[in-house]
CSV table of C-alpha atoms in Angstrom, one decimal:
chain,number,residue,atom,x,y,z
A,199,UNK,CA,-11.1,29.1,-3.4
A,200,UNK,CA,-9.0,25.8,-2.1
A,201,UNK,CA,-6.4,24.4,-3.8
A,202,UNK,CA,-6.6,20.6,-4.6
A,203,UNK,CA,-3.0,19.0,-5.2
A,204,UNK,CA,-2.5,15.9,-7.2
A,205,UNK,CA,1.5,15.7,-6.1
A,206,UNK,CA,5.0,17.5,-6.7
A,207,UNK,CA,7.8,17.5,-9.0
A,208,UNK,CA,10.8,19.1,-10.1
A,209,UNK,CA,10.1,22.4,-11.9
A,210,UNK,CA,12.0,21.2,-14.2
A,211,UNK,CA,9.9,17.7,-15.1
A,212,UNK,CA,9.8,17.7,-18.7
A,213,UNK,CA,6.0,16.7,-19.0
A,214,UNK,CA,3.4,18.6,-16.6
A,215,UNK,CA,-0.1,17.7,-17.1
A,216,UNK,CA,-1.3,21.6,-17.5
A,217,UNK,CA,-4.6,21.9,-18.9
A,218,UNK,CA,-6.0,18.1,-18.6
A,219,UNK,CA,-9.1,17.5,-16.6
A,220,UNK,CA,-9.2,17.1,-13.1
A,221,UNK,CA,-11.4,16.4,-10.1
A,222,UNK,CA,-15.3,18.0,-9.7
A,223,UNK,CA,-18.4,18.2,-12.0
A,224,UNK,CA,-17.4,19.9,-13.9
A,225,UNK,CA,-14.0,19.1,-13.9
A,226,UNK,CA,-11.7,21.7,-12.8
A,227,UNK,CA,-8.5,21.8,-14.9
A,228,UNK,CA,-5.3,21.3,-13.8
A,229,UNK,CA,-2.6,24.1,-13.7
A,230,UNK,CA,1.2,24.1,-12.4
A,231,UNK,CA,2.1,26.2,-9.7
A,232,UNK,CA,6.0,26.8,-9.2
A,233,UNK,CA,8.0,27.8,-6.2
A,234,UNK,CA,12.2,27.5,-6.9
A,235,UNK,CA,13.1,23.7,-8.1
A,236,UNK,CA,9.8,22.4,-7.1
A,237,UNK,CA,6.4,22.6,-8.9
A,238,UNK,CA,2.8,21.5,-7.7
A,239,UNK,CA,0.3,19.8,-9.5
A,240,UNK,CA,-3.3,21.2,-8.6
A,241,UNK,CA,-6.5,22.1,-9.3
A,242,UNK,CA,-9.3,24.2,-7.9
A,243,UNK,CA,-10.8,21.9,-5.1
A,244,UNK,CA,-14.6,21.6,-5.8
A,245,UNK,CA,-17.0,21.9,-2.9
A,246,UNK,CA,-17.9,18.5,-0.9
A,247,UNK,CA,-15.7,16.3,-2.9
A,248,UNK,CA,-16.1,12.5,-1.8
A,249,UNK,CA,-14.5,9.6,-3.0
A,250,UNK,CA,-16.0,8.9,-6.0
A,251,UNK,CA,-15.2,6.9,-8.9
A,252,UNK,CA,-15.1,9.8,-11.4
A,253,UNK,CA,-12.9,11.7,-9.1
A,254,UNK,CA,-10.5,8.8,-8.0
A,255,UNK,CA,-10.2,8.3,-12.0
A,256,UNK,CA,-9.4,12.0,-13.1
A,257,UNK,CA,-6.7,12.1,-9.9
A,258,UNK,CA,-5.2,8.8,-11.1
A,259,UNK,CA,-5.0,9.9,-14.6
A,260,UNK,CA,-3.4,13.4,-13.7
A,261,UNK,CA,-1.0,11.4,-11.7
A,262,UNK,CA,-0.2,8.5,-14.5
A,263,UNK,CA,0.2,11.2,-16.7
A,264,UNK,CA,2.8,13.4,-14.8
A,265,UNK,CA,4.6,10.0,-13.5
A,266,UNK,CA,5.1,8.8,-17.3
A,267,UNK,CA,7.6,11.6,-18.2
A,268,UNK,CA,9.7,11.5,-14.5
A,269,UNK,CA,9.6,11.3,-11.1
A,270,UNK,CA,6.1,12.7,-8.9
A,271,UNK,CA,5.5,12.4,-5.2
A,272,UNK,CA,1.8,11.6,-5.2
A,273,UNK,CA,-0.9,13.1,-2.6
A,274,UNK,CA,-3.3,10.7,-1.8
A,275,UNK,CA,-7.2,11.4,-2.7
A,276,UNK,CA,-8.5,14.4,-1.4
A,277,UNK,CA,-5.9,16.6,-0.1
A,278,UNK,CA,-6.7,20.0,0.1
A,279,UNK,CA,-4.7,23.5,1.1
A,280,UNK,CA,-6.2,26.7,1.7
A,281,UNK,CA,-5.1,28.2,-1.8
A,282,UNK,CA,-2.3,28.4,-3.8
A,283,UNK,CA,-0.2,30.2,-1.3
A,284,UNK,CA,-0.2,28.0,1.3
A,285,UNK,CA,0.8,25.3,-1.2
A,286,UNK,CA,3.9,27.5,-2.5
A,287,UNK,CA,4.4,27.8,0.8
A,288,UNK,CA,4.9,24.3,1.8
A,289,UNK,CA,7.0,23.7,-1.6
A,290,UNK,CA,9.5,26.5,0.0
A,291,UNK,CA,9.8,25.2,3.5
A,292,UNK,CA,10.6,21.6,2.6
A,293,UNK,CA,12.2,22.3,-0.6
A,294,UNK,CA,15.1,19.9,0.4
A,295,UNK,CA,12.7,17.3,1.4
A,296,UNK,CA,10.7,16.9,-1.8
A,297,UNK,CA,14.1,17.4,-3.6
A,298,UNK,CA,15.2,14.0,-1.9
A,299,UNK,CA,12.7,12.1,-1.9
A,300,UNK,CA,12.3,12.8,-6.2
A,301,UNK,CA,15.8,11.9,-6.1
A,302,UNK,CA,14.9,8.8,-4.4
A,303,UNK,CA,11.9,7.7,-6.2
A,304,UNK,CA,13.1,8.4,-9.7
A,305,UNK,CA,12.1,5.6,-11.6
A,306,UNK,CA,10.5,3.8,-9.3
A,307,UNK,CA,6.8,2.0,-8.5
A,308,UNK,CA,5.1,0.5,-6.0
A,309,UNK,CA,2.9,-2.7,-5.9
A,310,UNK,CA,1.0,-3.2,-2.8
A,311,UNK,CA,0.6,-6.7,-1.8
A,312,UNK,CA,-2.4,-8.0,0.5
A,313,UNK,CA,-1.9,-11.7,2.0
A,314,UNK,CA,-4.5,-13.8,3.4
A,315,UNK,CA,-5.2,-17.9,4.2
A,316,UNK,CA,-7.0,-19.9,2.6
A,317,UNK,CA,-9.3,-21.1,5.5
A,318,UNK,CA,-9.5,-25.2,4.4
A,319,UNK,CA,-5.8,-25.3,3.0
A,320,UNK,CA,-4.4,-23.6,6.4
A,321,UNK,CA,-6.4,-26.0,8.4
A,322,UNK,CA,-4.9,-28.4,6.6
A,323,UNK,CA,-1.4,-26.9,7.2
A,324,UNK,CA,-2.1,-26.2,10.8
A,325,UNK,CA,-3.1,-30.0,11.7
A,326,UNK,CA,-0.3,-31.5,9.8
A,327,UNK,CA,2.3,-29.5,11.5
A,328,UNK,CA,0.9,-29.5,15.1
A,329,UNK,CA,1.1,-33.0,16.9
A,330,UNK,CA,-1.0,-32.0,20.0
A,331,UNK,CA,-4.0,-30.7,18.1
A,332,UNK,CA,-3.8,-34.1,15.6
A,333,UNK,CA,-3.7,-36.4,18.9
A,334,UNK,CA,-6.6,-34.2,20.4
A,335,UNK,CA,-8.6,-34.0,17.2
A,336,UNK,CA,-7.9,-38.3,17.3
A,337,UNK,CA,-9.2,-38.3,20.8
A,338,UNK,CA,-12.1,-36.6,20.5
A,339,UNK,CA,-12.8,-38.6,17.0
A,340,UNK,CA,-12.5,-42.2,19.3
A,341,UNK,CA,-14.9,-40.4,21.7
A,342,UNK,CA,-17.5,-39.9,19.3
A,343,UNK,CA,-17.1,-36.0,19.0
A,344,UNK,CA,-15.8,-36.0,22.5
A,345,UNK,CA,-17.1,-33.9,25.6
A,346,UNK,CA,-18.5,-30.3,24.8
A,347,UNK,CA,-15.0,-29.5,27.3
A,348,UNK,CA,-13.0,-31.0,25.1
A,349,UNK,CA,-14.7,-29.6,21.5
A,350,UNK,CA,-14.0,-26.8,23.3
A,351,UNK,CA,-10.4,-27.4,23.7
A,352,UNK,CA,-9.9,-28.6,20.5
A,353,UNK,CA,-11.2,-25.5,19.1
A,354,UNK,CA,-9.3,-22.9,21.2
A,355,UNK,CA,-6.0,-24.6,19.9
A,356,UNK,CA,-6.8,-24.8,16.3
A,357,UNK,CA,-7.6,-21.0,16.8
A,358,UNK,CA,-4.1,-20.4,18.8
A,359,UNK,CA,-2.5,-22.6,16.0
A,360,UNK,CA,-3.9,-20.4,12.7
A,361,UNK,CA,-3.0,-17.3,14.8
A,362,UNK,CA,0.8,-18.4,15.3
A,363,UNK,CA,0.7,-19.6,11.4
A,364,UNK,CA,-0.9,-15.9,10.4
A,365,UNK,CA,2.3,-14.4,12.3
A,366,UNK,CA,5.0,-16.8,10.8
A,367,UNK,CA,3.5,-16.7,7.5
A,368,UNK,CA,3.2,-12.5,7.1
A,369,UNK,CA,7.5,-12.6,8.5
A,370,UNK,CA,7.8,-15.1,5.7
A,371,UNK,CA,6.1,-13.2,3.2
A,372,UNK,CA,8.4,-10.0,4.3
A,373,UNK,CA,11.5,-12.1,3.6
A,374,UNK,CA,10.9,-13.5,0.6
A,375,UNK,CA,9.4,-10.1,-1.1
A,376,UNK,CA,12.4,-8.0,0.8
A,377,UNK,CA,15.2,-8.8,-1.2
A,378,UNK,CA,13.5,-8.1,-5.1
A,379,UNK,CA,12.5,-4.0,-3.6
A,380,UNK,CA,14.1,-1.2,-3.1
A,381,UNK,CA,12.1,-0.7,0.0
A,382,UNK,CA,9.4,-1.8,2.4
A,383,UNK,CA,6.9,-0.4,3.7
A,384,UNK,CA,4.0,-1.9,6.5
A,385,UNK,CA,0.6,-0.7,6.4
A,386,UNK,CA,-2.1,-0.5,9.1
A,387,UNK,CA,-3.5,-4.1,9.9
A,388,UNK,CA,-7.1,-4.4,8.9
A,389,UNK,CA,-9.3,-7.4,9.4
A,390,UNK,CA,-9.2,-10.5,6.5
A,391,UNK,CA,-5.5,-9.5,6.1
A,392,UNK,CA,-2.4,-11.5,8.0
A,393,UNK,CA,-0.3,-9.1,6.0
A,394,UNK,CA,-0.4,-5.3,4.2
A,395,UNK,CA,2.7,-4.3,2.7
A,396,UNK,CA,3.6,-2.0,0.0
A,397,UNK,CA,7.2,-2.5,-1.8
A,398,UNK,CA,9.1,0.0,-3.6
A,399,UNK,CA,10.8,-1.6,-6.9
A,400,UNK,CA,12.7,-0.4,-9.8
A,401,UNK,CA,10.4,-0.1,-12.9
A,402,UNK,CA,12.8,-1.7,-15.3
A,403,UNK,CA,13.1,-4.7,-13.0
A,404,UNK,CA,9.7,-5.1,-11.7
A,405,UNK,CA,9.7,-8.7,-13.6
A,406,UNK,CA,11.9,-9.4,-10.6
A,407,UNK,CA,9.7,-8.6,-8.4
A,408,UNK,CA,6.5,-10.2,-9.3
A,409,UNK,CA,8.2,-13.6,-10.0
A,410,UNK,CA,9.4,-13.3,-6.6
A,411,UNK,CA,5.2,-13.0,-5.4
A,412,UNK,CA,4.7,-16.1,-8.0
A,413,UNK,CA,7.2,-18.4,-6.0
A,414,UNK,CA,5.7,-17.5,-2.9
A,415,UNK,CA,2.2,-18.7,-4.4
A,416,UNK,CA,3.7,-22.3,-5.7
A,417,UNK,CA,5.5,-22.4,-2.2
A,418,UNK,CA,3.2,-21.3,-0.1
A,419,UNK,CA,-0.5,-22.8,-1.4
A,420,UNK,CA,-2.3,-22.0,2.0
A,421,UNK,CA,-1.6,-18.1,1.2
A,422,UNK,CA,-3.9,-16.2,-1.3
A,423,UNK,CA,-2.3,-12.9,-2.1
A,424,UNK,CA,-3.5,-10.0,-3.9
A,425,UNK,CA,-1.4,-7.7,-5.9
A,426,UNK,CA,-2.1,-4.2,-7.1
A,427,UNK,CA,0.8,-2.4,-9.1
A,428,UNK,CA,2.0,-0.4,-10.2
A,429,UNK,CA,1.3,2.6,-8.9
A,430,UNK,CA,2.5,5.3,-7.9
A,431,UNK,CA,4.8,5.4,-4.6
A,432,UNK,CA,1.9,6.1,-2.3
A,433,UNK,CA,3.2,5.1,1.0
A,434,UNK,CA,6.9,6.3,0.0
A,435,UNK,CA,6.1,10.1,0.1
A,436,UNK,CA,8.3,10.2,3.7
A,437,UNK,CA,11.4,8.9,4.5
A,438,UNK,CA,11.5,5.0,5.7
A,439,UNK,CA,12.2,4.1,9.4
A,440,UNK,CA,16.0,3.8,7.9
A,441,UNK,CA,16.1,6.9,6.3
A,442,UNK,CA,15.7,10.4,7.6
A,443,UNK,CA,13.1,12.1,8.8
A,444,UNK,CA,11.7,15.0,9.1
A,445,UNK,CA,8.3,16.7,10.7
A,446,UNK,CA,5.2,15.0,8.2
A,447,UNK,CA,3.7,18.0,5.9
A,448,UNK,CA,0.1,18.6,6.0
A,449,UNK,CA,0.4,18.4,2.3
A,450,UNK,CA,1.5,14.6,2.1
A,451,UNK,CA,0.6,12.9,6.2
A,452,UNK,CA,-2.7,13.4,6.1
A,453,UNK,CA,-3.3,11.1,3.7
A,454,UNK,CA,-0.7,8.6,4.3
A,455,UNK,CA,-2.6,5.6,5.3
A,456,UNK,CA,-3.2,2.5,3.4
A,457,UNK,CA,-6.1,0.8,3.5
């Protein structure tokens, strides 16, 4: 049978979620396996498992519940070994790793922020601060519409001009956020989005942090951002590009991207 793993901790975490529910109908429970310092968090892994609400639920709650009592390096949603003793296996080869990297997120979250514009507002933005597309946009106005050429023109720049603003606003939005985490890191792009990026802040001083995301909303109105924290530190399972790093383990990379 395949082992399903929630995430790893110190052997020593004083709160192991042994015995709670876990993914698959009907729920497999959840036991601790143990290798040195380190211990897993896993489960049987039930045939087909898909991404289900259920499922995503019973491997947030085993997660939430381990996280509560101290530090966890989280697997993302389906991650799957052989059996046990491949996972044991893993926890023995990159025992120092997983040993830094609790040391490193003790006490720590991570809220995932998601930027986009807010189509008429940026417009707005974009024609007030660009003098050649306000005299063209004039032009073509005194024209009645102007020449299908020129609509043409017109529209090509405002696209050029929301592009440049998308850039400038998402190294904006870096700055700001930057200084209130411990740590940033940039997901994948995805379409809708001028900016994906998930911060790693203090628990005690997350206040900090999410004032910071409320002054970037009153200063920049064109920008709608969505927020999701806290959670656990997903997309802080490996080192940083600053920090150092070592070869990804099957048991944390292959689930490392954020959508």
């Amino acid at each position: 049978m395949s082992t399903y793993v929630y995430g790893i901790t110190a052997s020593s975490h004083p709160s192991l979620p042994e015995g709670m529910d876990g993914v698959g109908k009907p729920s497999r429970p959840v036991r601790i396996l143990k290798e040195g310092g380190l211990a897993a968090i896993v489960s049987e892994a039930p045939e087909g498992l898909r991404a289900k609400r259920n499922d995503l639920l019973a491997h947030q709650n085993v997660l939430n519940e381990a996280g509560a009592a101290g530090p966890v390096l989280p697997m993302r949603f389906g991650n799957v070994a052989p059996d046990d003793a491949a996972v044991t296996s893993v926890l023995a080869e990159r025992a120092e790793h997983y040993s830094e990297r609790l040391s490193t997120l003790a006490g720590k979250v991570e809220y995932n922020v998601k930027a986009s514009h807010d189509e008429q507002a940026a417009l707005h933005r974009v024609m007030a601060d660009n003098p050649e597309v306000q005299a063209l946009a004039e032009a073509n106005r005194q024209a009645g519409g102007g020449s299908y050429e020129q609509k043409l023109q017109l529209g090509e720049m405002v696209v050029a001009a929301l592009q440049s603003r998308e850039a400038e606003d998402a190294v904006e939005l870096h700055r700001a956020l930057e200084p209130s985490a411990h740590s940033v890191s940039v997901g994948p792009e995805s379409t809708g989005w001028l900016a994906n990026l998930s911060f790693l802040v203090e628990r005690k001083t997350a206040e900090v942090f999410l004032a910071a995301v409320e002054e970037v909303r009153k200063t920049h109105p064109h920008i709608e951002l969505r927020v999701n924290g806290p959670l656990p530190p997903y997309s802080f399972v490996e080192p940083g590009p600053s920090e150092p790093t070592g070869a990804t383990p099957e048991s944390a990379g292959s689930q490392a991207g954020r959508e």
